[in-house]
Amino acid sequence: MGEPDVILVVDDDVDIARFIEVNLKLEGYGVLLAHDGETALQLIAEHQPALAVVDWMMPQLDGIELTRRLRADPMTAPMPVILLTARGQTADKVLGLQAGADDYLVKPFDTLELVARVRSTLRRNQENREVSPLTGLPGNSRILREITDRARAGSDFAVSHVDIDRFKPVNDVYGFARGDEFITALARALHRAVVEVGLPPAFLGHIGGDDFLVVCTPDQLKELHTKAILEFQNAADALYNPLDSQRGYIEVVQRNGEVQQANLVTLSIGVAIGTPSGNGQVTDPREVISIATEMKSVAKKHHGNYVAVDRRGVVGL
């Protein structure tokens, strides 16, 4: 168990602040209290809470201005804010959202609704932090959770580590902006393949750079890989300059002035088959990723698009 999320409650009404504090603590959250905006800013700087519940109407620094200041500071801009307001008019709600609030509650509010909105806002914020800014796909922590969940479900599953071969020459010759286009092309190809293999739903994550990870059932592997490779190959060919695409390689100028030829990109895919022990005990999901990565290295020793599968099974996840 990790440390509980800490919620900052900011309200000049002491009774309301205490009421919110008690109910959030009953749900397992840590709570900080502030009765004015300036104190809230000090507590935020000292403790970096996970979320702030802020009253709109406060003397001096009100909730709207406090929210604006938080959004203007890069260090506090990502922190979600739920605005409490007695103003139920649509125009007032819009004003609060435009100031940067993530959600709002109209007083008087139900305790269950408060807790539900806190949970959903924290969940959305967590999911937003975990996605790749380039592809919008889930990142490493979400990938680890997915593998853990699959293992606990008690059925065999497959983990594919997908990587672009000879990606560095693309960046060296065309620049990082064009390189990003190859990465997003692979993301789209994998996403389409994941959707087209149907149920049960496969999972797609972005480890970083040109590395992706897919979790699916073993019997979905062949169709998923085939679709993804064909889709990516067509997209990648269109991203090269016409001359390079036609001759089948790009010319890379080394630091010493020597010109080397680099073949066009292909995909190397390493696959590990996860076999849960059936006792519901999950060890480290990194083990199955490590084996998939090892098999990706095996795939890279072959020419062209290649899939290397470890069929020993990762037992005990």
GROMACS .gro file of C-alpha atoms in nm:
model
  317
    1MET     CA    1   0.000   0.000   0.000
    2GLY     CA    2   0.131   0.343  -0.092
    3GLU     CA    3   0.076   0.667   0.090
    4PRO     CA    4  -0.283   0.799   0.069
    5ASP     CA    5  -0.356   1.089  -0.166
    6VAL     CA    6  -0.357   1.420   0.017
    7ILE     CA    7  -0.648   1.656  -0.051
    8LEU     CA    8  -0.630   2.028   0.027
    9VAL     CA    9  -0.963   2.175   0.139
   10VAL     CA   10  -0.986   2.554   0.114
   11ASP     CA   11  -1.295   2.719   0.263
   12ASP     CA   12  -1.334   3.019   0.493
   13ASP     CA   13  -1.636   2.851   0.653
   14VAL     CA   14  -1.472   2.645   0.929
   15ASP     CA   15  -1.770   2.412   0.972
   16ILE     CA   16  -1.791   2.324   0.603
   17ALA     CA   17  -1.416   2.270   0.585
   18ARG     CA   18  -1.428   2.035   0.886
   19PHE     CA   19  -1.727   1.851   0.739
   20ILE     CA   20  -1.540   1.786   0.416
   21GLU     CA   21  -1.225   1.689   0.609
   22VAL     CA   22  -1.407   1.426   0.816
   23ASN     CA   23  -1.574   1.266   0.515
   24LEU     CA   24  -1.257   1.254   0.307
   25LYS     CA   25  -1.060   1.103   0.595
   26LEU     CA   26  -1.328   0.835   0.631
   27GLU     CA   27  -1.254   0.744   0.269
   28GLY     CA   28  -0.884   0.706   0.345
   29TYR     CA   29  -0.752   1.037   0.211
   30GLY     CA   30  -0.506   1.262   0.387
   31VAL     CA   31  -0.645   1.614   0.434
   32LEU     CA   32  -0.493   1.961   0.470
   33LEU     CA   33  -0.709   2.258   0.570
   34ALA     CA   34  -0.680   2.622   0.470
   35HIS     CA   35  -0.932   2.899   0.537
   36ASP     CA   36  -0.797   3.151   0.288
   37GLY     CA   37  -0.624   3.155  -0.048
   38GLU     CA   38  -0.283   3.273   0.070
   39THR     CA   39  -0.256   2.994   0.326
   40ALA     CA   40  -0.362   2.750   0.056
   41LEU     CA   41  -0.075   2.861  -0.167
   42GLN     CA   42   0.172   2.809   0.117
   43LEU     CA   43   0.040   2.458   0.190
   44ILE     CA   44   0.052   2.367  -0.179
   45ALA     CA   45   0.415   2.479  -0.202
   46GLU     CA   46   0.508   2.279   0.109
   47HIS     CA   47   0.308   1.957   0.058
   48GLN     CA   48   0.217   1.926  -0.315
   49PRO     CA   49  -0.132   1.781  -0.252
   50ALA     CA   50  -0.291   1.553  -0.513
   51LEU     CA   51  -0.605   1.770  -0.546
   52ALA     CA   52  -0.761   2.087  -0.405
   53VAL     CA   53  -1.126   2.140  -0.312
   54VAL     CA   54  -1.165   2.517  -0.322
   55ASP     CA   55  -1.453   2.742  -0.219
   56TRP     CA   56  -1.539   3.015  -0.470
   57MET     CA   57  -1.640   3.290  -0.223
   58MET     CA   58  -1.353   3.381   0.008
   59PRO     CA   59  -1.220   3.720   0.125
   60GLN     CA   60  -0.912   3.867  -0.044
   61LEU     CA   61  -0.800   3.578  -0.266
   62ASP     CA   62  -1.115   3.398  -0.380
   63GLY     CA   63  -1.139   3.052  -0.536
   64ILE     CA   64  -1.140   3.177  -0.895
   65GLU     CA   65  -0.825   3.384  -0.851
   66LEU     CA   66  -0.657   3.103  -0.654
   67THR     CA   67  -0.731   2.862  -0.940
   68ARG     CA   68  -0.593   3.108  -1.196
   69ARG     CA   69  -0.270   3.144  -0.997
   70LEU     CA   70  -0.231   2.769  -0.974
   71ARG     CA   71  -0.274   2.731  -1.350
   72ALA     CA   72  -0.026   3.013  -1.419
   73ASP     CA   73   0.254   2.839  -1.224
   74PRO     CA   74   0.413   2.544  -1.410
   75MET     CA   75   0.481   2.370  -1.079
   76THR     CA   76   0.115   2.371  -0.973
   77ALA     CA   77  -0.062   2.379  -1.310
   78PRO     CA   78  -0.115   1.998  -1.326
   79MET     CA   79  -0.289   1.980  -0.985
   80PRO     CA   80  -0.665   1.926  -1.028
   81VAL     CA   81  -0.910   2.167  -0.864
   82ILE     CA   82  -1.273   2.108  -0.768
   83LEU     CA   83  -1.455   2.437  -0.715
   84LEU     CA   84  -1.726   2.470  -0.448
   85THR     CA   85  -1.987   2.732  -0.524
   86ALA     CA   86  -2.329   2.848  -0.412
   87ARG     CA   87  -2.381   2.980  -0.765
   88GLY     CA   88  -2.582   2.735  -0.968
   89GLN     CA   89  -2.620   2.937  -1.286
   90THR     CA   90  -2.464   2.798  -1.603
   91ALA     CA   91  -2.270   3.119  -1.664
   92ASP     CA   92  -2.109   3.092  -1.321
   93LYS     CA   93  -2.012   2.729  -1.379
   94VAL     CA   94  -1.859   2.820  -1.714
   95LEU     CA   95  -1.659   3.099  -1.548
   96GLY     CA   96  -1.517   2.853  -1.298
   97LEU     CA   97  -1.421   2.604  -1.567
   98GLN     CA   98  -1.265   2.880  -1.778
   99ALA     CA   99  -1.052   2.980  -1.479
  100GLY     CA  100  -0.907   2.629  -1.486
  101ALA     CA  101  -1.122   2.427  -1.245
  102ASP     CA  102  -1.150   2.058  -1.337
  103ASP     CA  103  -1.494   2.015  -1.180
  104TYR     CA  104  -1.739   2.196  -0.955
  105LEU     CA  105  -1.993   2.123  -0.683
  106VAL     CA  106  -2.291   2.343  -0.602
  107LYS     CA  107  -2.367   2.398  -0.232
  108PRO     CA  108  -2.536   2.234  -0.056
  109PHE     CA  109  -2.388   1.910  -0.188
  110ASP     CA  110  -2.429   1.543  -0.102
  111THR     CA  111  -2.136   1.371   0.070
  112LEU     CA  112  -2.148   1.077  -0.170
  113GLU     CA  113  -2.130   1.314  -0.466
  114LEU     CA  114  -1.830   1.494  -0.317
  115VAL     CA  115  -1.640   1.169  -0.268
  116ALA     CA  116  -1.736   1.044  -0.615
  117ARG     CA  117  -1.614   1.363  -0.781
  118VAL     CA  118  -1.288   1.356  -0.587
  119ARG     CA  119  -1.227   0.995  -0.694
  120SER     CA  120  -1.314   1.052  -1.058
  121THR     CA  121  -1.104   1.369  -1.081
  122LEU     CA  122  -0.802   1.195  -0.926
  123ARG     CA  123  -0.848   0.900  -1.161
  124ARG     CA  124  -0.867   1.123  -1.469
  125ASN     CA  125  -0.560   1.315  -1.357
  126GLN     CA  126  -0.367   0.993  -1.301
  127GLU     CA  127  -0.464   0.864  -1.644
  128ASN     CA  128  -0.362   1.192  -1.806
  129ARG     CA  129  -0.020   1.179  -1.639
  130GLU     CA  130   0.035   0.826  -1.762
  131VAL     CA  131  -0.027   0.878  -2.132
  132SER     CA  132   0.242   0.949  -2.388
  133PRO     CA  133   0.225   1.313  -2.505
  134LEU     CA  134   0.320   1.203  -2.857
  135THR     CA  135   0.079   0.914  -2.913
  136GLY     CA  136  -0.180   0.959  -2.637
  137LEU     CA  137  -0.130   0.593  -2.541
  138PRO     CA  138  -0.093   0.463  -2.184
  139GLY     CA  139   0.259   0.464  -2.040
  140ASN     CA  140   0.468   0.233  -1.825
  141SER     CA  141   0.274   0.231  -1.497
  142ARG     CA  142  -0.052   0.160  -1.679
  143ILE     CA  143   0.121  -0.117  -1.876
  144LEU     CA  144   0.239  -0.283  -1.554
  145ARG     CA  145  -0.114  -0.269  -1.410
  146GLU     CA  146  -0.258  -0.425  -1.726
  147ILE     CA  147  -0.020  -0.722  -1.708
  148THR     CA  148  -0.091  -0.766  -1.338
  149ASP     CA  149  -0.466  -0.763  -1.405
  150ARG     CA  150  -0.432  -1.017  -1.687
  151ALA     CA  151  -0.231  -1.247  -1.464
  152ARG     CA  152  -0.487  -1.225  -1.185
  153ALA     CA  153  -0.764  -1.309  -1.431
  154GLY     CA  154  -0.616  -1.659  -1.448
  155SER     CA  155  -0.589  -1.702  -1.827
  156ASP     CA  156  -0.287  -1.725  -2.054
  157PHE     CA  157  -0.189  -1.397  -2.216
  158ALA     CA  158   0.077  -1.272  -2.454
  159VAL     CA  159   0.297  -0.963  -2.427
  160SER     CA  160   0.453  -0.824  -2.747
  161HIS     CA  161   0.740  -0.572  -2.739
  162VAL     CA  162   0.733  -0.387  -3.073
  163ASP     CA  163   1.030  -0.182  -3.191
  164ILE     CA  164   1.127  -0.003  -3.515
  165ASP     CA  165   1.448  -0.129  -3.675
  166ARG     CA  166   1.697   0.131  -3.804
  167PHE     CA  167   1.501   0.417  -3.652
  168LYS     CA  168   1.812   0.620  -3.560
  169PRO     CA  169   1.915   0.678  -3.925
  170VAL     CA  170   1.567   0.821  -3.988
  171ASN     CA  171   1.620   1.078  -3.714
  172ASP     CA  172   1.975   1.149  -3.831
  173VAL     CA  173   1.876   1.211  -4.193
  174TYR     CA  174   1.527   1.355  -4.168
  175GLY     CA  175   1.525   1.510  -3.819
  176PHE     CA  176   1.323   1.440  -3.507
  177ALA     CA  177   0.998   1.584  -3.642
  178ARG     CA  178   0.991   1.327  -3.925
  179GLY     CA  179   1.101   1.061  -3.677
  180ASP     CA  180   0.796   1.140  -3.464
  181GLU     CA  181   0.579   1.081  -3.771
  182PHE     CA  182   0.718   0.726  -3.798
  183ILE     CA  183   0.638   0.669  -3.430
  184THR     CA  184   0.281   0.796  -3.464
  185ALA     CA  185   0.241   0.586  -3.780
  186LEU     CA  186   0.333   0.277  -3.579
  187ALA     CA  187   0.095   0.382  -3.301
  188ARG     CA  188  -0.190   0.411  -3.553
  189ALA     CA  189  -0.104   0.078  -3.714
  190LEU     CA  190  -0.096  -0.102  -3.381
  191HIS     CA  191  -0.415   0.067  -3.264
  192ARG     CA  192  -0.602  -0.037  -3.577
  193ALA     CA  193  -0.475  -0.393  -3.541
  194VAL     CA  194  -0.578  -0.402  -3.174
  195VAL     CA  195  -0.929  -0.289  -3.265
  196GLU     CA  196  -0.966  -0.527  -3.559
  197VAL     CA  197  -0.873  -0.845  -3.368
  198GLY     CA  198  -1.194  -0.796  -3.171
  199LEU     CA  199  -1.278  -0.947  -2.833
  200PRO     CA  200  -1.145  -0.996  -2.577
  201PRO     CA  201  -1.001  -0.645  -2.610
  202ALA     CA  202  -0.626  -0.625  -2.655
  203PHE     CA  203  -0.425  -0.354  -2.478
  204LEU     CA  204  -0.178  -0.115  -2.640
  205GLY     CA  205   0.078   0.091  -2.450
  206HIS     CA  206   0.369   0.319  -2.543
  207ILE     CA  207   0.687   0.244  -2.349
  208GLY     CA  208   0.866   0.542  -2.500
  209GLY     CA  209   1.047   0.642  -2.817
  210ASP     CA  210   0.980   0.383  -3.088
  211ASP     CA  211   0.896   0.105  -2.838
  212PHE     CA  212   0.540  -0.018  -2.789
  213LEU     CA  213   0.384  -0.300  -2.591
  214VAL     CA  214   0.072  -0.502  -2.673
  215VAL     CA  215  -0.108  -0.738  -2.435
  216CYS     CA  216  -0.354  -0.984  -2.587
  217THR     CA  217  -0.454  -1.351  -2.587
  218PRO     CA  218  -0.207  -1.594  -2.749
  219ASP     CA  219  -0.452  -1.681  -3.028
  220GLN     CA  220  -0.477  -1.313  -3.129
  221LEU     CA  221  -0.103  -1.279  -3.191
  222LYS     CA  222  -0.076  -1.385  -3.555
  223GLU     CA  223  -0.362  -1.171  -3.684
  224LEU     CA  224  -0.260  -0.871  -3.476
  225HIS     CA  225   0.104  -0.882  -3.586
  226THR     CA  226   0.017  -0.937  -3.951
  227LYS     CA  227  -0.222  -0.643  -3.962
  228ALA     CA  228   0.015  -0.411  -3.773
  229ILE     CA  229   0.319  -0.493  -3.988
  230LEU     CA  230   0.134  -0.443  -4.319
  231GLU     CA  231  -0.027  -0.119  -4.203
  232PHE     CA  232   0.298   0.024  -4.068
  233GLN     CA  233   0.501  -0.076  -4.373
  234ASN     CA  234   0.263   0.106  -4.606
  235ALA     CA  235   0.261   0.417  -4.384
  236ALA     CA  236   0.639   0.418  -4.339
  237ASP     CA  237   0.708   0.387  -4.712
  238ALA     CA  238   0.503   0.703  -4.769
  239LEU     CA  239   0.705   0.895  -4.509
  240TYR     CA  240   1.037   0.856  -4.691
  241ASN     CA  241   1.148   1.098  -4.958
  242PRO     CA  242   1.053   0.952  -5.300
  243LEU     CA  243   1.415   0.886  -5.403
  244ASP     CA  244   1.496   0.701  -5.082
  245SER     CA  245   1.176   0.498  -5.101
  246GLN     CA  246   1.246   0.400  -5.461
  247ARG     CA  247   1.605   0.283  -5.408
  248GLY     CA  248   1.525   0.112  -5.076
  249TYR     CA  249   1.776   0.284  -4.849
  250ILE     CA  250   1.880   0.622  -4.709
  251GLU     CA  251   2.228   0.768  -4.707
  252VAL     CA  252   2.368   0.861  -4.367
  253VAL     CA  253   2.669   1.093  -4.349
  254GLN     CA  254   2.897   1.000  -4.059
  255ARG     CA  255   3.099   1.253  -3.859
  256ASN     CA  256   3.412   1.162  -4.055
  257GLY     CA  257   3.231   1.240  -4.380
  258GLU     CA  258   3.184   0.877  -4.477
  259VAL     CA  259   2.847   0.798  -4.637
  260GLN     CA  260   2.674   0.479  -4.525
  261GLN     CA  261   2.359   0.317  -4.658
  262ALA     CA  262   2.081   0.229  -4.412
  263ASN     CA  263   1.798   0.002  -4.517
  264LEU     CA  264   1.442   0.122  -4.471
  265VAL     CA  265   1.267   0.058  -4.140
  266THR     CA  266   1.107  -0.271  -4.045
  267LEU     CA  267   0.963  -0.405  -3.720
  268SER     CA  268   1.113  -0.641  -3.465
  269ILE     CA  269   0.860  -0.796  -3.227
  270GLY     CA  270   0.946  -1.003  -2.921
  271VAL     CA  271   0.673  -1.207  -2.754
  272ALA     CA  272   0.644  -1.365  -2.410
  273ILE     CA  273   0.355  -1.592  -2.313
  274GLY     CA  274   0.231  -1.534  -1.958
  275THR     CA  275   0.096  -1.840  -1.776
  276PRO     CA  276  -0.060  -1.742  -1.440
  277SER     CA  277  -0.001  -1.983  -1.152
  278GLY     CA  278  -0.372  -1.983  -1.072
  279ASN     CA  279  -0.327  -1.888  -0.707
  280GLY     CA  280  -0.396  -1.521  -0.766
  281GLN     CA  281  -0.051  -1.424  -0.641
  282VAL     CA  282   0.117  -1.181  -0.878
  283THR     CA  283   0.493  -1.134  -0.854
  284ASP     CA  284   0.665  -0.878  -1.077
  285PRO     CA  285   0.503  -0.809  -1.416
  286ARG     CA  286   0.839  -0.670  -1.525
  287GLU     CA  287   0.953  -1.030  -1.565
  288VAL     CA  288   0.725  -1.097  -1.859
  289ILE     CA  289   0.821  -0.761  -2.016
  290SER     CA  290   1.189  -0.850  -1.971
  291ILE     CA  291   1.141  -1.178  -2.158
  292ALA     CA  292   0.947  -1.004  -2.438
  293THR     CA  293   1.232  -0.752  -2.465
  294GLU     CA  294   1.485  -1.035  -2.475
  295MET     CA  295   1.291  -1.193  -2.762
  296LYS     CA  296   1.279  -0.856  -2.939
  297SER     CA  297   1.661  -0.862  -2.937
  298VAL     CA  298   1.644  -1.207  -3.094
  299ALA     CA  299   1.409  -1.073  -3.363
  300LYS     CA  300   1.653  -0.792  -3.444
  301LYS     CA  301   1.915  -1.046  -3.551
  302HIS     CA  302   1.694  -1.136  -3.848
  303HIS     CA  303   1.640  -0.932  -4.164
  304GLY     CA  304   1.307  -0.769  -4.241
  305ASN     CA  305   0.997  -0.776  -4.024
  306TYR     CA  306   1.037  -1.056  -3.772
  307VAL     CA  307   0.846  -1.194  -3.473
  308ALA     CA  308   1.033  -1.399  -3.210
  309VAL     CA  309   0.818  -1.588  -2.958
  310ASP     CA  310   0.935  -1.734  -2.627
  311ARG     CA  311   0.711  -2.036  -2.573
  312ARG     CA  312   0.838  -2.147  -2.234
  313GLY     CA  313   0.562  -1.955  -2.054
  314VAL     CA  314   0.619  -1.717  -1.765
  315VAL     CA  315   0.481  -1.913  -1.471
  316GLY     CA  316   0.397  -1.764  -1.133
  317LEU     CA  317   0.285  -1.418  -1.237
   0.00000   0.00000   0.00000
